[in-house]
Tab-separated table of C-alpha atoms and ligand atoms in Angstrom:
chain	number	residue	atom	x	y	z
A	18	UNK	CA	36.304	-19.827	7.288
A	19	UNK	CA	35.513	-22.830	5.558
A	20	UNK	CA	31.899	-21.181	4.501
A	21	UNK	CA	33.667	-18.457	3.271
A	22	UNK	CA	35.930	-20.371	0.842
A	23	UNK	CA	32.913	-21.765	-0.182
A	24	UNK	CA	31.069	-19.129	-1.031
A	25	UNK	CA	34.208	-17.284	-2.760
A	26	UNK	CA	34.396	-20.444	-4.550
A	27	UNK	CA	31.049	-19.996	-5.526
A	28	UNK	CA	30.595	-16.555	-6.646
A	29	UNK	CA	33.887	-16.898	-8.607
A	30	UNK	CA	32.089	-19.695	-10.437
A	31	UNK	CA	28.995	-18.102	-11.346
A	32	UNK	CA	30.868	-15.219	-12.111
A	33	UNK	CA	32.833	-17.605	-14.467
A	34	UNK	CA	29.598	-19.151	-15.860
A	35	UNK	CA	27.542	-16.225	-16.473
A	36	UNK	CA	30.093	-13.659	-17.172
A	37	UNK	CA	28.798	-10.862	-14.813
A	38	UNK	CA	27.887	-10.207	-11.214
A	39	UNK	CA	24.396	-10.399	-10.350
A	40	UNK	CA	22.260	-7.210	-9.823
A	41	UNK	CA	20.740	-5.453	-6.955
A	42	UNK	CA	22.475	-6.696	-3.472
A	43	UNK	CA	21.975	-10.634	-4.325
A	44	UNK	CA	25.107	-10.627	-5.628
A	45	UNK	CA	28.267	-11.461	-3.019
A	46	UNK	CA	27.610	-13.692	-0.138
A	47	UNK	CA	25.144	-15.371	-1.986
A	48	UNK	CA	24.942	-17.419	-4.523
A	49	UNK	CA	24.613	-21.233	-2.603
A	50	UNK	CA	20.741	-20.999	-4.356
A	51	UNK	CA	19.720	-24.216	-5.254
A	52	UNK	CA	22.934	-26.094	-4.301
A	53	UNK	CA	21.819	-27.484	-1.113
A	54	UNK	CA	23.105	-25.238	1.340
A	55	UNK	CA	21.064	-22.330	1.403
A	56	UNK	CA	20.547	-20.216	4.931
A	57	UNK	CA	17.683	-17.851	5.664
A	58	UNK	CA	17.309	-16.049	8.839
A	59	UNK	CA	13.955	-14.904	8.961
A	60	UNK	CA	12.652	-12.389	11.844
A	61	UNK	CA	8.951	-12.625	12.659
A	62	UNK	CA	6.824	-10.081	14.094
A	63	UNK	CA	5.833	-12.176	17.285
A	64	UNK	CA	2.735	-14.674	17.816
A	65	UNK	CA	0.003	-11.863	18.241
A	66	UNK	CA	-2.763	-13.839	16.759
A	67	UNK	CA	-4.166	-16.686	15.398
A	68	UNK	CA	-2.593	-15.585	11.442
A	69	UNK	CA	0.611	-15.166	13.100
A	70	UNK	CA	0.903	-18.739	14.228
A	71	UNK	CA	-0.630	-19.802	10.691
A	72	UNK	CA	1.731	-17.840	8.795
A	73	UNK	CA	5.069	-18.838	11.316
A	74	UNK	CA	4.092	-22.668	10.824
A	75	UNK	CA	3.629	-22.113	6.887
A	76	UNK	CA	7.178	-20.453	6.619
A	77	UNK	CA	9.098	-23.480	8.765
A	78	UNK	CA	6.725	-25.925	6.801
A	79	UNK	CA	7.956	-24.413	3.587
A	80	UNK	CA	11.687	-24.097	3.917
A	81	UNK	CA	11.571	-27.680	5.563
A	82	UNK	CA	10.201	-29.268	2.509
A	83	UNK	CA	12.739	-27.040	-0.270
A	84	UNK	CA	15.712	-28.948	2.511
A	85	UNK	CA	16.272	-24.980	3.310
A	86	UNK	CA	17.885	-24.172	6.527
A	87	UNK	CA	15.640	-21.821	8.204
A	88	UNK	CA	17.239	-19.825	10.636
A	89	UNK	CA	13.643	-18.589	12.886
A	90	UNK	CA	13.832	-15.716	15.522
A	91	UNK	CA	10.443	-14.764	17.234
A	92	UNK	CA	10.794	-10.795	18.277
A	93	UNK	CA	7.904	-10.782	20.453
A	94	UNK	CA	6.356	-7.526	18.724
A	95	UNK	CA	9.096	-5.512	19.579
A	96	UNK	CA	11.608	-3.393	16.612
A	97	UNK	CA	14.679	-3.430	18.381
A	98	UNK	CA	14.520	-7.391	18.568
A	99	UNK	CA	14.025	-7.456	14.848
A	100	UNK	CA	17.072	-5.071	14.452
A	101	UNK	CA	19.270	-7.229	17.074
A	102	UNK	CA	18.011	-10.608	14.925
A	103	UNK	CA	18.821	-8.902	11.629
A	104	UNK	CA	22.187	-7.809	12.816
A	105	UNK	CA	22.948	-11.037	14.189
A	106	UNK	CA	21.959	-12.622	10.816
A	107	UNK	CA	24.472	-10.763	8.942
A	108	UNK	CA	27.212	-11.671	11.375
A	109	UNK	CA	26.353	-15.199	10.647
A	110	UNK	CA	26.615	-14.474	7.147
A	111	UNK	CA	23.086	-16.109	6.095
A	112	UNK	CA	22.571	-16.291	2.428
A	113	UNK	CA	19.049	-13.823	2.737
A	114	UNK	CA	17.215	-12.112	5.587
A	115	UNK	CA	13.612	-12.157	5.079
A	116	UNK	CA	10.942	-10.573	7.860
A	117	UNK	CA	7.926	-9.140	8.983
A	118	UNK	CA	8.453	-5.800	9.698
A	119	UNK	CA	6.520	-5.216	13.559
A	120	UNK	CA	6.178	-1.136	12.284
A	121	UNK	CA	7.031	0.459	9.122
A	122	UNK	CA	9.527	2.955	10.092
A	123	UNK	CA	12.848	2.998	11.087
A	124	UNK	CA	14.701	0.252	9.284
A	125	UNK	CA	17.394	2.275	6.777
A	126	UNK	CA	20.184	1.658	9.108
A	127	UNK	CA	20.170	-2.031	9.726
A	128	UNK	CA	18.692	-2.557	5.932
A	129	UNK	CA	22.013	-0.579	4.826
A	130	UNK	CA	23.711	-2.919	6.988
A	131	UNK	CA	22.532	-6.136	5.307
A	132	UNK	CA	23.170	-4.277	1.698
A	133	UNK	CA	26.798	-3.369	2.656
A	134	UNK	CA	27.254	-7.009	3.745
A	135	UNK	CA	26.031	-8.549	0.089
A	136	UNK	CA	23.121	-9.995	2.034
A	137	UNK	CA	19.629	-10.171	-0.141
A	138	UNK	CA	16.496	-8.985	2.165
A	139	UNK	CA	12.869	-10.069	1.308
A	140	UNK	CA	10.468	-8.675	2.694
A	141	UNK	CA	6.920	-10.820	3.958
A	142	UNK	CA	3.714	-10.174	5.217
A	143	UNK	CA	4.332	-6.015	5.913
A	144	UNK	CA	6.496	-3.506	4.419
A	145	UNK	CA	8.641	-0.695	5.636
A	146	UNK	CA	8.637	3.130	4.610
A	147	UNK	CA	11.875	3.493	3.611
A	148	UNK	CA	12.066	5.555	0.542
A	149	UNK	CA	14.997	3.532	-1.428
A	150	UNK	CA	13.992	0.498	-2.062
A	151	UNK	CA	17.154	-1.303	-3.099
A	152	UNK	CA	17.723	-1.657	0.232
A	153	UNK	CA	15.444	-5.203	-0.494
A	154	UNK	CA	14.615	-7.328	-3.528
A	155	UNK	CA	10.756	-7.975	-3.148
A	156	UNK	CA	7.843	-7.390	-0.801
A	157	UNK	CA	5.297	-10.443	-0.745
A	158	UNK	CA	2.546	-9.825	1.173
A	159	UNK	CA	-1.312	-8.209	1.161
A	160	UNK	CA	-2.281	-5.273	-0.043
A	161	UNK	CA	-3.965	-3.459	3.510
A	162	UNK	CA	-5.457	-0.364	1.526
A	163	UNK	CA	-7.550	-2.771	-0.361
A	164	UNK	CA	-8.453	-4.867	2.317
A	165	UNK	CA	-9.747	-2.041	4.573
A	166	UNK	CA	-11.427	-0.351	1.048
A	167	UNK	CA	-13.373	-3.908	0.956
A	168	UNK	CA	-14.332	-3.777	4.368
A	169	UNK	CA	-15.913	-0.507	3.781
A	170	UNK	CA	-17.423	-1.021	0.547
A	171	UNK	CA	-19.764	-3.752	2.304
A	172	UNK	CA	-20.341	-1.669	4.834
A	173	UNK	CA	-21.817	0.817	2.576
A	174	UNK	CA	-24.051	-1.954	1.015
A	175	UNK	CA	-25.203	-2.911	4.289
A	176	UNK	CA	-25.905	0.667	5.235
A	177	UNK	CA	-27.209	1.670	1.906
A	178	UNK	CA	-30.323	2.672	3.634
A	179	UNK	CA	-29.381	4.327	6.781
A	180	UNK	CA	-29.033	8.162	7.449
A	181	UNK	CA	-25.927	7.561	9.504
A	182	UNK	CA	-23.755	4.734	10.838
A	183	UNK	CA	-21.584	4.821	13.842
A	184	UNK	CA	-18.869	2.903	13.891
A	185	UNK	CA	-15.758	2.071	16.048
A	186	UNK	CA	-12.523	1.064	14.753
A	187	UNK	CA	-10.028	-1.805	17.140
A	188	UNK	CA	-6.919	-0.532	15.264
A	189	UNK	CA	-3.892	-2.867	15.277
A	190	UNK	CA	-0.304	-2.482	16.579
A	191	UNK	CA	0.361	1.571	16.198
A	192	UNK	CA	2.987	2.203	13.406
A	193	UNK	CA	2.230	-1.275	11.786
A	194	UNK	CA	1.960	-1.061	8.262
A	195	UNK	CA	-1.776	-3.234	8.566
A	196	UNK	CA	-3.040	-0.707	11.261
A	197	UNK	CA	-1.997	2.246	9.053
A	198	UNK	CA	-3.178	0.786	5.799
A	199	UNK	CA	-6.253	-0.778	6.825
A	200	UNK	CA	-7.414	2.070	8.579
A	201	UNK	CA	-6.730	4.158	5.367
A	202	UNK	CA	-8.965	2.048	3.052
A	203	UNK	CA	-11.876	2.220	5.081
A	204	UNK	CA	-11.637	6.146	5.101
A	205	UNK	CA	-10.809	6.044	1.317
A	206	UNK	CA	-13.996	3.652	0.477
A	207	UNK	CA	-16.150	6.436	2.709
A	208	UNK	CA	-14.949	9.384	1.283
A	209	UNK	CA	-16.178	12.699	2.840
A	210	UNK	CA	-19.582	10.832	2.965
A	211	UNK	CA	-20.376	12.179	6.698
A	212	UNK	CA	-23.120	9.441	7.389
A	213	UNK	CA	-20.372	7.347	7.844
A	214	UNK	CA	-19.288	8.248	11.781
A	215	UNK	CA	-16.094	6.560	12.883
A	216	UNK	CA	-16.460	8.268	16.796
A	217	UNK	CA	-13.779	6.124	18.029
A	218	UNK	CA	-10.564	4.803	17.338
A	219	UNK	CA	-7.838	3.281	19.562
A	220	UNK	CA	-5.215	0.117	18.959
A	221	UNK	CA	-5.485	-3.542	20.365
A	222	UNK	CA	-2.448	-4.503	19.213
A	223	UNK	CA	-3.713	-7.187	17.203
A	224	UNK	CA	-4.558	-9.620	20.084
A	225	UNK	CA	-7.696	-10.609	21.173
A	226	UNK	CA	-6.946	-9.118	24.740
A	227	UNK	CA	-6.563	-5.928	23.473
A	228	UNK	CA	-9.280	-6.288	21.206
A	229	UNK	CA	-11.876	-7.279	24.512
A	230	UNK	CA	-10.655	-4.404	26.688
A	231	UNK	CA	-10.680	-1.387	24.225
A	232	UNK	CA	-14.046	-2.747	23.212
A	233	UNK	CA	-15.199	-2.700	26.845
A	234	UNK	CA	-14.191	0.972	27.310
A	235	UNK	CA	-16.068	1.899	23.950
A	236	UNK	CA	-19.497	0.178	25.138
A	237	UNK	CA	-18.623	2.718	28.611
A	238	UNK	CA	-18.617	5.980	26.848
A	239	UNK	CA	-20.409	5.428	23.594
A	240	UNK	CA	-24.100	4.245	24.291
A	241	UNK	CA	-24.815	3.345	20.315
A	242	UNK	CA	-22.498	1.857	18.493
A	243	UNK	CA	-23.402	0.246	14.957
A	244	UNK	CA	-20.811	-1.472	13.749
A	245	UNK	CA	-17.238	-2.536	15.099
A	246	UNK	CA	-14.401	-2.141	12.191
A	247	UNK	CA	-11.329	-4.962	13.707
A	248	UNK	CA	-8.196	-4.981	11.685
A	249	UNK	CA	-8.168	-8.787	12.355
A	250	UNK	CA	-9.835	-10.948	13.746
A	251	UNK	CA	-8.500	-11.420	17.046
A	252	UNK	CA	-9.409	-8.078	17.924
A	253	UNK	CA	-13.209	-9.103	16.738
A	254	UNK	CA	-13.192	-12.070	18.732
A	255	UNK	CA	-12.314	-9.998	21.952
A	256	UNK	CA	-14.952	-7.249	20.669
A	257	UNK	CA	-17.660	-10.285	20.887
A	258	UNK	CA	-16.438	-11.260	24.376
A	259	UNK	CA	-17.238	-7.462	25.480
A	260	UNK	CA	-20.313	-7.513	23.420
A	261	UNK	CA	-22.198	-10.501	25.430
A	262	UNK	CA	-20.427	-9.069	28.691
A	263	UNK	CA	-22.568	-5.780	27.983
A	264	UNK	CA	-25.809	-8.112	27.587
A	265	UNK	CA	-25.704	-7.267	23.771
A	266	UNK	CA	-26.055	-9.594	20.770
A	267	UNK	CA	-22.553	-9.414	18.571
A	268	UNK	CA	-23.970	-9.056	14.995
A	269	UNK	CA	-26.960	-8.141	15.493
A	270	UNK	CA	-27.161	-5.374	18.236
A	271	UNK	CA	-23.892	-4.247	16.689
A	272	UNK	CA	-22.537	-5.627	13.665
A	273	UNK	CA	-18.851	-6.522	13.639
A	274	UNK	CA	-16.470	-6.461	10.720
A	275	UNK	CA	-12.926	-8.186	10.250
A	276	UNK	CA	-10.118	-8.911	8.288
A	277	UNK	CA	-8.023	-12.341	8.154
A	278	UNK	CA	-9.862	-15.027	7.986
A	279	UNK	CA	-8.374	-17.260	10.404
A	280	UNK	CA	-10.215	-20.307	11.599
A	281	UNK	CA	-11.975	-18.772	14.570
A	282	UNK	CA	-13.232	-15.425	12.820
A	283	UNK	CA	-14.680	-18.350	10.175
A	284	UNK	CA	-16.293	-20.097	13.245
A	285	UNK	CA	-17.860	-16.614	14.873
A	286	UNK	CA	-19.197	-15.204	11.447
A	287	UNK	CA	-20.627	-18.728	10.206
A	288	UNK	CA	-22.255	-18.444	13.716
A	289	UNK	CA	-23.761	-14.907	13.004
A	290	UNK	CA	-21.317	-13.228	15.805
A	291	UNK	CA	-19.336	-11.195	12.427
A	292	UNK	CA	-20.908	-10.489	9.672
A	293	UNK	CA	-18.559	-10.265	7.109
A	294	UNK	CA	-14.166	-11.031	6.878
A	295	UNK	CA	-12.178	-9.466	4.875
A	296	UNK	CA	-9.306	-12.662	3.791
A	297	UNK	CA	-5.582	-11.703	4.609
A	298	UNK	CA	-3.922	-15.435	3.385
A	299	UNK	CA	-0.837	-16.060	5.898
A	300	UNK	CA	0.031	-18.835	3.359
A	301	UNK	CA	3.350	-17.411	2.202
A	302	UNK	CA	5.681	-19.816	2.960
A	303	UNK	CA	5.984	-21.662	-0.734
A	304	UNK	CA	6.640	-18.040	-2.120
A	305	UNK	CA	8.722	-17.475	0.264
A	306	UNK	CA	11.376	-19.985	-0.637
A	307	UNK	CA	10.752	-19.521	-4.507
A	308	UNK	CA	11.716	-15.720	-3.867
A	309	UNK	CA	14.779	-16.867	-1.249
A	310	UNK	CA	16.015	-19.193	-3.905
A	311	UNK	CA	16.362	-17.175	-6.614
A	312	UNK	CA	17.444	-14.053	-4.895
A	313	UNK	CA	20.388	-16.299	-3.425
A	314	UNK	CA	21.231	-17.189	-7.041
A	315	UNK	CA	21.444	-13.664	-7.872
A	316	UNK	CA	18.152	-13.277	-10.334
A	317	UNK	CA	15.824	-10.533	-10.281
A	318	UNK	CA	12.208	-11.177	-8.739
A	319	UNK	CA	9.660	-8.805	-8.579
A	320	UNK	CA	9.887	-5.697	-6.504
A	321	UNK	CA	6.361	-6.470	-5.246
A	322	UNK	CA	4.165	-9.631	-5.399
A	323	UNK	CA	0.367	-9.292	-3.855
A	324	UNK	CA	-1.094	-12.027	-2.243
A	325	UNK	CA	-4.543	-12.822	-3.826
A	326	UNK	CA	-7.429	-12.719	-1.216
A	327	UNK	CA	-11.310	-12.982	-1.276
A	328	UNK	CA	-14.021	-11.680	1.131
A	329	UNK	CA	-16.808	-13.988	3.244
A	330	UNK	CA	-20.240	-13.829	4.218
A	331	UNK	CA	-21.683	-16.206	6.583
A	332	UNK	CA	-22.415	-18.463	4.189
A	333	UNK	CA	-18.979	-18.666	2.144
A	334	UNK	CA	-17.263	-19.323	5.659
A	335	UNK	CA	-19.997	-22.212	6.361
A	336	UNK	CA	-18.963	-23.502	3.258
A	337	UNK	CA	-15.166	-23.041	3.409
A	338	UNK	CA	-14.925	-23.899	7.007
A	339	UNK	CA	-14.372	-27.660	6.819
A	340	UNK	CA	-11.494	-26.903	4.254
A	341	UNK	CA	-9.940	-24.111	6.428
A	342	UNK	CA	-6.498	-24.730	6.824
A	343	UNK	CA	-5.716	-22.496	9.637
B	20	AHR	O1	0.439	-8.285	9.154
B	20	AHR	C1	-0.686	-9.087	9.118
B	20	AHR	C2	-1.512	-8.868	10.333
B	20	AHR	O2	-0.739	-9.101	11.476
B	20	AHR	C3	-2.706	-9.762	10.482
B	20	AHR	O3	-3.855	-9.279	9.886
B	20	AHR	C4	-2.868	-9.763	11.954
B	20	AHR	O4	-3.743	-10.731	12.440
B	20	AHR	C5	-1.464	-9.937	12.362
B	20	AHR	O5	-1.197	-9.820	13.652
């Protein structure tokens, strides 16, 4: 009750101060941005991998140094946690949601939910499908089609000379916007180039446990592989394990590509076990805020804001290792 005076209180100010309500849904509920008070509830996807736990620490390190209260619900990979955390958010009348989307389908309901209720949504890290898109302010995160295109532009270097290249793809969690992106801009970079043989293709859900045992069934039924194609580096990590378990040499009997970045893909490709990382920065936790705070005050941010990322060799990670934050 006594929130809710305060808030009324509030919005009737800014009202009062700028003459008009704000636009899009950042407009009642809100409006405690920069005053002190501010509540997120944030939803993450789970702790998969080694970029989920660097991108969960950079969010609570964030909103603890803006003084933010950050409300922090783990859905352990699965939607209808996410749905149950957003819901509960919006009873508890947060100031914005903000998550990580585990899959990119199925969210107009709740989303509608949080717009009926006044309540700003940000989206981090992964986006949904949902064809109206006031249903939230802004999107931060990668963009996956150009991290998979990258992935297979190098491979098409490396492969210049070859008549064909087989390849195997460790997809990540089915119905994740990463897995479906990433394994789109590989195909896009290839084209209908037919040298370029992807003969199998099957999700490790983004952990290295999933990435080891798909990669042991792959070694069973397909006697020459080239090249392994993770969608992070988990999954590459567990490929290596099943590599060396097979008696071959990861990165040089077959040559492993992956995208994050994450201190332990650094360690494997400095070491010659991948041979090339495509970056995916879980650093969005500063953004984060920024976007939170002025949502809550009602201003307009950008629909979509792309994280800026690079690409290593074995000798970039070498040198960017002892800097690596995560
Ligand atoms: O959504 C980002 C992806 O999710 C990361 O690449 C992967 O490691 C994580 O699980």
């Amino acid at each position: 009750m006594k929130k809710f005076i305060g808030l009324a209180v509030a919005g009737a100010l800014l009202v009062a101060m700028t003459g008009c309500a704000s636009g899009g849904s950042g407009g009642d509920g809100a409006g405690s941005g920069g005053d002190g008070d501010l509540v997120v509830g944030f939803s993450q996807v789970g702790a998969e991998s080694g970029w989920r736990t660097a991108n969960t620490k950079d969010i609570q390190r964030a909103f603890k140094d803006a003084g933010i209260e950050l409300k922090f619900s783990d859905a352990q990979g699965k939607q209808e946690n996410q749905i149950k955390a957003i819901r509960s958010y919006i009873q508890q009348q947060v100031d914005v949601i903000a998550f990580s989307p585990v899959v990119e389908s199925g969210w107009d309901t709740v989303l509608n939910e949080a717009k009926d209720a006044g309540i700003p949504v940000v989206l981090t890290d992964r986006s949904v499908d949902s064809k109206d898109d006031s249903l939230y302010e802004s999107f931060l995160g990668s963009d996956f089609i150009a991290e998979g295109e990258k992935a297979g532009e190098w491979i098409k270097t490396e492969y210049a000379d070859a008549d064909t290249v087989k390849i195997v793809e460790l997809q990540g969690t089915t119905g994740a916007a990463p897995a479906n992106d990433r394994a789109k801009g590989l195909r896009d970079a290839f084209g209908d180039d037919a040298k370029y043989d992807i003969i199998a293709s099957q999700t490790g859900d983004f952990t290295r446990a999933g990435g080891k045992q798909v990669m042991e069934a792959f070694l069973k039924s397909n006697p020459e592989i080239d090249l392994v194609y993770a969608h992070n580096d988990d999954m590459g990590l567990g490929a290596i394990e099943a590599i060396e378990a097979a008696g071959k040499t990861p990165g040089t009997d077959i040559k492993i590509v992956t995208v994050d970045a994450v201190h332990d893909g650094m360690q494997a490709l400095a070491d010659g076990k991948i041979n090339f990382i495509v970056e995916c920065s879980p650093l969005l936790g500063d953004q984060l805020v920024d976007i939170a705070q002025k949502v809550a005050a009602g201003e307009t941010v950008e629909k979509r804001i792309v994280t800026e990322e690079t690409t290593f060799t074995a000798d970039q990670a070498k040198e960017a290792l002892p800097d690596r934050q995560y």
